[in-house]
CSV table of C-alpha atoms in Angstrom, one decimal:
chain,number,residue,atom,x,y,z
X,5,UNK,CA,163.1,143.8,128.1
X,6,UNK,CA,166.5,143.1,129.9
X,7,UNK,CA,167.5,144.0,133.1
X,8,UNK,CA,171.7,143.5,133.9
X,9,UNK,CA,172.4,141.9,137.0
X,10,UNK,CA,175.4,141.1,139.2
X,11,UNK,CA,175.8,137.6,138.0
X,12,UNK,CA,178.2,135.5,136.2
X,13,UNK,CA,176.9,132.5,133.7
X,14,UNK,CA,178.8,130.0,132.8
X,15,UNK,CA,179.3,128.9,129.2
X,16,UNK,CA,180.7,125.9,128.7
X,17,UNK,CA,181.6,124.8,124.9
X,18,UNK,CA,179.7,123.6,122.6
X,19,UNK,CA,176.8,121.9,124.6
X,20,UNK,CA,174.6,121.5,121.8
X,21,UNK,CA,175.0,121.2,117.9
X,22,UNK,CA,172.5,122.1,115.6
X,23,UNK,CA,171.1,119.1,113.6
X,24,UNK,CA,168.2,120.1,111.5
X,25,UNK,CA,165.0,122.9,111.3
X,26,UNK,CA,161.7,122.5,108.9
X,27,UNK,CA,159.4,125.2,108.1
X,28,UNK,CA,155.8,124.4,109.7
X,29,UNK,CA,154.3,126.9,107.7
X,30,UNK,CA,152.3,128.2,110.3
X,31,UNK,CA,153.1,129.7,113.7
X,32,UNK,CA,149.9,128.2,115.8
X,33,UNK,CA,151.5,124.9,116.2
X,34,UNK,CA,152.7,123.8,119.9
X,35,UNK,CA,154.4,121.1,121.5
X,36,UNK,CA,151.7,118.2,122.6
X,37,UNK,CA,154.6,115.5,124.1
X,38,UNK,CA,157.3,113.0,123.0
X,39,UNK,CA,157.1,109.5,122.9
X,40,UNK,CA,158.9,106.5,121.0
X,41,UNK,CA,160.9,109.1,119.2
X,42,UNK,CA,158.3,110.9,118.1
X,43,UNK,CA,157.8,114.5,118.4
X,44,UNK,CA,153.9,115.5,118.4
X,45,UNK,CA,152.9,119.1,117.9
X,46,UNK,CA,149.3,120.6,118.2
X,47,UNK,CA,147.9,123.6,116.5
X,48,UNK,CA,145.6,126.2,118.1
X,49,UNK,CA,143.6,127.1,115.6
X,50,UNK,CA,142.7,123.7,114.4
X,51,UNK,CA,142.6,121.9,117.9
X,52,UNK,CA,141.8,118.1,116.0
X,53,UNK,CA,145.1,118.7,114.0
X,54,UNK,CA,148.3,117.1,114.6
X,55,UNK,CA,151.9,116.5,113.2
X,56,UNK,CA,153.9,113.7,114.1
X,57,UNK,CA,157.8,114.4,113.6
X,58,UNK,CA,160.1,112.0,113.2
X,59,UNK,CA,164.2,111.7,114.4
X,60,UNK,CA,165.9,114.8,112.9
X,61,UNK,CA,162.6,116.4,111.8
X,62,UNK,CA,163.3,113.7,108.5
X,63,UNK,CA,159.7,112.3,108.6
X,64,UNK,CA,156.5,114.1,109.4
X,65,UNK,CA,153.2,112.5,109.8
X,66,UNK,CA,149.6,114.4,109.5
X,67,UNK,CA,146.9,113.6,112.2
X,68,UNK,CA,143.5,114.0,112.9
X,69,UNK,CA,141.9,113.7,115.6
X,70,UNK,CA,138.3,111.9,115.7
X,71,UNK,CA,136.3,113.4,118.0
X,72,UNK,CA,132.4,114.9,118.0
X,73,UNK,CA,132.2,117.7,120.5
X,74,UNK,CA,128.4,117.4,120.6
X,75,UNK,CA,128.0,121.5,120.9
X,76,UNK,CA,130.8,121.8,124.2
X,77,UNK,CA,131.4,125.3,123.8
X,78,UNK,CA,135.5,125.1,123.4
X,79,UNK,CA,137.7,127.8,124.0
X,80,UNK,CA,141.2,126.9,124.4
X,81,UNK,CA,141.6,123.2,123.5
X,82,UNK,CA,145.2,121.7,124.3
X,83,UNK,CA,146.4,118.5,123.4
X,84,UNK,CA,149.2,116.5,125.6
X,85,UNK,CA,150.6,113.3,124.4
X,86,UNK,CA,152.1,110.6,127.0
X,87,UNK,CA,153.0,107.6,125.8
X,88,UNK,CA,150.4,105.7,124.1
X,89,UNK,CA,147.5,108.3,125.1
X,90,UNK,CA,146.8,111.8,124.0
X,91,UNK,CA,144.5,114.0,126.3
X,92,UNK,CA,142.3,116.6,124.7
X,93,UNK,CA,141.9,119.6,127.5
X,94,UNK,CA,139.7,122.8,127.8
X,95,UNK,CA,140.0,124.4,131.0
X,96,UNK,CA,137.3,127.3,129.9
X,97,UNK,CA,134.7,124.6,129.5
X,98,UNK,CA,136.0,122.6,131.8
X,99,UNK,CA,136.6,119.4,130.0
X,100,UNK,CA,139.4,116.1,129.4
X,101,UNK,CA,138.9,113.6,126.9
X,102,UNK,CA,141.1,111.0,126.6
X,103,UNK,CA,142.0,108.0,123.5
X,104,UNK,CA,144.6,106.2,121.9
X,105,UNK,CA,147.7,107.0,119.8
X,106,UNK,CA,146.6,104.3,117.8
X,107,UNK,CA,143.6,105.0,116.2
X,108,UNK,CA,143.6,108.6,117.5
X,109,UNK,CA,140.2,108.3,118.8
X,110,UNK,CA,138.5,110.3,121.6
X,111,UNK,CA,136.6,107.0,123.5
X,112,UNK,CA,136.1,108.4,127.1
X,113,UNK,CA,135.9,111.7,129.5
X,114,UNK,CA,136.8,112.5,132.7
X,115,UNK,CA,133.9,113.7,134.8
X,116,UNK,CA,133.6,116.6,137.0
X,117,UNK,CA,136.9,118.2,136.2
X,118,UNK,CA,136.9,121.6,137.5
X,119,UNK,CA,137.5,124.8,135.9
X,120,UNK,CA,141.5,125.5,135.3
X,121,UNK,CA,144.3,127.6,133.7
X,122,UNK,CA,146.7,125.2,133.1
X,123,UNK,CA,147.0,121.7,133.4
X,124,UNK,CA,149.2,118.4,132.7
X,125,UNK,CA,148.0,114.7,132.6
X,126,UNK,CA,149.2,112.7,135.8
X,127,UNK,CA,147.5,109.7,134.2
X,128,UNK,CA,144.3,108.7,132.3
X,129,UNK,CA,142.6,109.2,135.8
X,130,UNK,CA,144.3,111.8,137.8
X,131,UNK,CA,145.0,115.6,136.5
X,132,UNK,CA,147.0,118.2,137.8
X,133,UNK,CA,146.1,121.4,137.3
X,134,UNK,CA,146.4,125.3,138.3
X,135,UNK,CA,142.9,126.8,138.8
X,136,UNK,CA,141.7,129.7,140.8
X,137,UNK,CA,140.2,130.0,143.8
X,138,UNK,CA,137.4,132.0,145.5
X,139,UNK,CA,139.4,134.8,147.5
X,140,UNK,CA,139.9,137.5,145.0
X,141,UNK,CA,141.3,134.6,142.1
X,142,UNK,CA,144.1,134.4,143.4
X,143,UNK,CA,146.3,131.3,141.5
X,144,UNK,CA,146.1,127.9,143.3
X,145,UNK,CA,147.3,124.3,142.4
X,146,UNK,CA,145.5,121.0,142.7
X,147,UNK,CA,144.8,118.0,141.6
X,148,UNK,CA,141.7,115.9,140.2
X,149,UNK,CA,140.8,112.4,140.8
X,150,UNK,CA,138.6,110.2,139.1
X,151,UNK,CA,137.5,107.9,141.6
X,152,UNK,CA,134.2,106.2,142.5
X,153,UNK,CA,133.1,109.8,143.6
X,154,UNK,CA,135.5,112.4,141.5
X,155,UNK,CA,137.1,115.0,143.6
X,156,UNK,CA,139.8,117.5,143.6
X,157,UNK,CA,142.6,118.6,146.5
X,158,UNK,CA,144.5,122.0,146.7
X,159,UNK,CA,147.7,122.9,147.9
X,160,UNK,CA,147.1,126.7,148.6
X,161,UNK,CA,150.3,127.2,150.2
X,162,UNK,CA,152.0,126.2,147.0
X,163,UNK,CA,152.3,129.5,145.2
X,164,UNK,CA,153.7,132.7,146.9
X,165,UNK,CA,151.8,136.1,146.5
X,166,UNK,CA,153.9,139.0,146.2
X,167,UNK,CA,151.2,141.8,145.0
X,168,UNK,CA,147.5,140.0,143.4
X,169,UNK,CA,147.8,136.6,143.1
X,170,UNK,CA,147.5,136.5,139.8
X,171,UNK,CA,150.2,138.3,137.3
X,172,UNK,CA,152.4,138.0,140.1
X,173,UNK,CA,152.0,133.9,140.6
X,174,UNK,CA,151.6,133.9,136.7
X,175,UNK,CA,154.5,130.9,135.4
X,176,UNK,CA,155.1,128.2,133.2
X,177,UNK,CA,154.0,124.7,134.5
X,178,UNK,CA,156.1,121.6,133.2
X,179,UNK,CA,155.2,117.7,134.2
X,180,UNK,CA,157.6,115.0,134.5
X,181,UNK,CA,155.6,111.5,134.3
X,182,UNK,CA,158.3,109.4,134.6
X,183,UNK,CA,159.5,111.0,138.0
X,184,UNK,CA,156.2,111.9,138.4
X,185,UNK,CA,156.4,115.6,139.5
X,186,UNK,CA,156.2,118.8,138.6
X,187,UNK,CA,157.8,122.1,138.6
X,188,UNK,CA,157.0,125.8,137.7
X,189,UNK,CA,158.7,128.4,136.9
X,190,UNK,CA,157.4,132.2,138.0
X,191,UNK,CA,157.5,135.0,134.7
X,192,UNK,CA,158.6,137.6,136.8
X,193,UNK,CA,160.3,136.5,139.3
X,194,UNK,CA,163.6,134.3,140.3
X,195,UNK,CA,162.1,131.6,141.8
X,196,UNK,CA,160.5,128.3,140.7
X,197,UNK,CA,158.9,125.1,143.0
X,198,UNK,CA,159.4,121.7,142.7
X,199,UNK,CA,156.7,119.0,143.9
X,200,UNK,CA,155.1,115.7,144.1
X,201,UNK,CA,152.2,114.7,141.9
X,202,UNK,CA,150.3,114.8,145.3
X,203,UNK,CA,151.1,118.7,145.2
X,204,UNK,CA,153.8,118.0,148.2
X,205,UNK,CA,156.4,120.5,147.9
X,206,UNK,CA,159.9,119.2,147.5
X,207,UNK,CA,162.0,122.4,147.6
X,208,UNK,CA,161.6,125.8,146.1
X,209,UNK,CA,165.0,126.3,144.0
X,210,UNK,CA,166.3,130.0,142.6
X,211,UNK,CA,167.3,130.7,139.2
X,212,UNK,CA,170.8,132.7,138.9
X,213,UNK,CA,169.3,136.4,138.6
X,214,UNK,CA,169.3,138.7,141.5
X,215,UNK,CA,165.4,139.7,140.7
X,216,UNK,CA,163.1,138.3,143.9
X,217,UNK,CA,160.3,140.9,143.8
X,218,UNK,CA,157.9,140.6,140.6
X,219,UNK,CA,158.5,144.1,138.5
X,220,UNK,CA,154.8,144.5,137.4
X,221,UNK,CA,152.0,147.2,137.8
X,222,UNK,CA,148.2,146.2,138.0
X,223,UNK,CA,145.5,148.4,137.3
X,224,UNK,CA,142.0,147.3,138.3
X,225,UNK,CA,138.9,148.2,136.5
X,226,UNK,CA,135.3,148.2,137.0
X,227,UNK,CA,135.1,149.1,140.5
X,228,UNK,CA,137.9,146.2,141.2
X,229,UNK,CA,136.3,143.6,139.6
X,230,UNK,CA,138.4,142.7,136.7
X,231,UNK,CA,142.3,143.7,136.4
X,232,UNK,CA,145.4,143.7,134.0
X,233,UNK,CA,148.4,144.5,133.0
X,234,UNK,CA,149.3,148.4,133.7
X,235,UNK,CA,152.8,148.6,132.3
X,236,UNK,CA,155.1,146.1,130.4
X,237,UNK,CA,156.1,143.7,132.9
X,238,UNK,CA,160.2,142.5,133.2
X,239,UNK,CA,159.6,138.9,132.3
X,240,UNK,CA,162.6,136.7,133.8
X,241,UNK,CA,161.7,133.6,132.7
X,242,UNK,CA,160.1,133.2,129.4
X,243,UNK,CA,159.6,129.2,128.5
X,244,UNK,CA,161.1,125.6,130.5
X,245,UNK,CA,161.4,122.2,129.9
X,246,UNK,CA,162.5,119.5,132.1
X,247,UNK,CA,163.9,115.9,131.5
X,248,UNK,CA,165.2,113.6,133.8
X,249,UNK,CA,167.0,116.1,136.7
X,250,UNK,CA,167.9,119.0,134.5
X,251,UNK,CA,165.1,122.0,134.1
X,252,UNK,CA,165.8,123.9,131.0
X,253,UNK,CA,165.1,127.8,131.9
X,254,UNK,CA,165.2,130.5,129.3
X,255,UNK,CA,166.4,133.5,131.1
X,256,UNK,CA,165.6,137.1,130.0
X,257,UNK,CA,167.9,138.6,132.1
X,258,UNK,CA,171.4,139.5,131.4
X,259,UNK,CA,174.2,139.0,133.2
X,260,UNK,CA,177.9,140.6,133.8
X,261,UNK,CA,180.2,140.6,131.0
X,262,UNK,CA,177.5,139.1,128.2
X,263,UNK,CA,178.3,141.2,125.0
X,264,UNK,CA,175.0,142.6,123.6
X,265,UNK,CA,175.2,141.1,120.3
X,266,UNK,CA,174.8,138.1,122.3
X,267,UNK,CA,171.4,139.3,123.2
X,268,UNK,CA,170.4,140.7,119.7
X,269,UNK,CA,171.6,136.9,118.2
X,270,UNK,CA,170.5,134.6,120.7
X,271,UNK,CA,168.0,133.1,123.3
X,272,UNK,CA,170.2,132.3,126.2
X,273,UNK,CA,169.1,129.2,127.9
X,274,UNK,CA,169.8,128.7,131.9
X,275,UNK,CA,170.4,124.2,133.1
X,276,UNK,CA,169.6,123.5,137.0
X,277,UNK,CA,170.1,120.3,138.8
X,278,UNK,CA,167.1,119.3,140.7
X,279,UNK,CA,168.7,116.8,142.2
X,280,UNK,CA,171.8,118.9,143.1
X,281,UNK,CA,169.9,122.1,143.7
X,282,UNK,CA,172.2,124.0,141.6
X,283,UNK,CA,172.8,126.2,138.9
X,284,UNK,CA,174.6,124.1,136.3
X,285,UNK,CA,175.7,125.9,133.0
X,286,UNK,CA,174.3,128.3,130.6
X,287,UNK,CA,174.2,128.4,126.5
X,288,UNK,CA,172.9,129.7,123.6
X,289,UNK,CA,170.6,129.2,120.9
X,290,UNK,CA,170.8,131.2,117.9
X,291,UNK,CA,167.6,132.9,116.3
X,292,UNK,CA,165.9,132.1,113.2
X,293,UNK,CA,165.6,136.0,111.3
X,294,UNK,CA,163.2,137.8,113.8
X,295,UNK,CA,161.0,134.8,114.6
X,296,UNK,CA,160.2,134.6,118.4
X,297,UNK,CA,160.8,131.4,120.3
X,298,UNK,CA,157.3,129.6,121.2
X,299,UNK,CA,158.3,126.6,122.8
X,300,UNK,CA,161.3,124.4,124.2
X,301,UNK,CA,161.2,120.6,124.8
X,302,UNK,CA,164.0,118.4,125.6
X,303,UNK,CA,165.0,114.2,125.6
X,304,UNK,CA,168.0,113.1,127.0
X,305,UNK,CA,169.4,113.2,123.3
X,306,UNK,CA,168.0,116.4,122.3
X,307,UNK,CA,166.9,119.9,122.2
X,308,UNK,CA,163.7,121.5,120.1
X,309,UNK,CA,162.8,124.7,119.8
X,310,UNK,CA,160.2,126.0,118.3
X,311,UNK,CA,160.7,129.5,116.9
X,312,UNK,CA,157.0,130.8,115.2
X,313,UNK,CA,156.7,128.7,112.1
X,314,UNK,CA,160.2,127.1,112.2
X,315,UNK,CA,161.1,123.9,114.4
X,316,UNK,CA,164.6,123.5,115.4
X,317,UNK,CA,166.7,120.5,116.6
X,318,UNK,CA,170.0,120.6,118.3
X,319,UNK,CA,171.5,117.6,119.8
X,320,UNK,CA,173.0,117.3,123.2
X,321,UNK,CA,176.5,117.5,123.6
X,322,UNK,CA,178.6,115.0,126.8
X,323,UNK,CA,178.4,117.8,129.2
X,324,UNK,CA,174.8,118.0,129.3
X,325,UNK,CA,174.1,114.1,128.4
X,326,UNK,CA,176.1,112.9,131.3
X,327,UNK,CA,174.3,115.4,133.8
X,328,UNK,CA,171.4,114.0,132.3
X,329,UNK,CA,172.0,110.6,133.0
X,330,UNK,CA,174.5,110.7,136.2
X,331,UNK,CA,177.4,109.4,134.4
């Protein structure tokens, strides 16, 4: 769904160049992390299955994961790569393994991990996380620590209710762990928060769209105790990913003068400077057939995108490497 607002993006040419794109075959995979030029993608439907891409999608590598659940009822299993350790994640159980890239391995778990909705490894000891929280499950962030005694903090102030708490404070969470923070990015609304692996806020920054107010209508069931959706919501940011100071927003709304073809053709992608706190430059990237973009992640070389079955790679152009790096 698009909604025109009084804005004007800018398009500079030519900031990125397509490279490459390989057929996965399947459309369950998802992006686990990046590290020493490898890009590591996860599959929902078989959680202890992994490929390993190589530079320009020329090499791909099968993995699988060792791992004996011992009857833990998994829902939802995610796996995030960092570095040289991958983190295997069920917030419905709760549970977080962790092992090593190099044998690929599950040798340890982190205890007393609470329940959560979304969550991104801090380090093989420390987890942050968006769970929810007694008063009427409403969204909250925090963060777990496995310590002598294993405890978790929340920030309750963090998010911003506009109507339940829930689809209203609904958003995509991305982790930086080399600057070690995090942002997220609202669904339906133009805002998103940048903070501290401690869950201190930094600043909360706008993206370019007039649209403060979340456009969604609840219905609640069951004498109020469960609710959803009561009308297609206006989603106004769809997917982000964040490398170094640049957060990577895929905007659903359009803006003054973009022709409509534009729309029909392309995912138009949004760049902000954290450091700067400002709206950068806008671009495109062209869709595959009808195939629905899934997932973005971004290196200070490239771009992937990951359209259903079909993995993309564009490479970054000066304007956006020199933002990246400060030059």
């Amino acid at each position: 769904m698009q909604y025109k607002n009084p804005f004007i993006r800018r398009y500079p040419q030519h900031p990125i160049t397509l490279i490459n794109s390989i057929d996965l075959k399947f459309n369950s995979y998802y992006i686990a992390g990046y590290t020493r030029n490898k890009l590591y993608l996860g599959n929902y439907t078989a959680p202890l299955h992994m490929i390993a891409i190589g530079p320009g999608l020329k090499t791909r590598q099968i993995i699988e994961i060792a791992f004996e659940p011992k009857n833990i009822p998994f829902k939802s299993v995610r796996i995030a790569v960092r570095d040289s350790i991958f983190y295997l994640m069920d917030g419905s159980v709760p549970a977080v393994f962790t092992g090593s890239t190099k044998n690929w391995k599950v040798n340890s778990q982190l205890k007393g991990v609470p329940y959560f909705t979304l969550a991104e490894p801090i380090d093989t000891t420390s987890i942050l996380f968006r769970s929810n929280n007694s008063k009427k499950g409403s969204h909250v962030f925090g963060v777990y620590k496995e310590n002598r005694h294993p405890e978790s903090s929340y920030n309750p102030s963090l998010l911003k209710q506009q109507i339940d708490g829930i689809f209203d404070t609904d958003g995509i969470l991305v982790f930086d762990p080399k600057k070690q923070r995090m942002v997220y990015v609202y669904y339906y609304r133009n805002e998103f928060i940048v903070a501290d692996k401690e869950l201190t806020l930094k600043y909360r920054g706008h993206t370019i769209d007039t649209i403060t107010q979340a456009k969604i209508k609840i219905a609640y069931l069951n004498k109020n105790t469960s609710r959803k959706m009561a009308a297609p919501p206006l989603t106004v940011n769809a997917h982000a990913a964040l490398c170094e100071n640049l957060l990577f927003v895929h905007s659903n709304i359009q803006g003054q003068f973009e022709e409509e073809q534009l729309w029909k053709n392309a995912y138009i992608m949004d760049v902000y400077d954290l450091k700067k706190h400002r709206y950068l430059l806008s671009f495109a990237i062209y869709k595959v057939g009808d195939k629905k973009l899934r997932a973005l992640y971004v290196t200070a070389s490239h771009l992937y995108a990951l359209m259903d079955n079909e993995l993309v790679v564009y490479e970054l152009r000066t304007v956006l490497k020199k933002e990246i790096t400060g030059n």
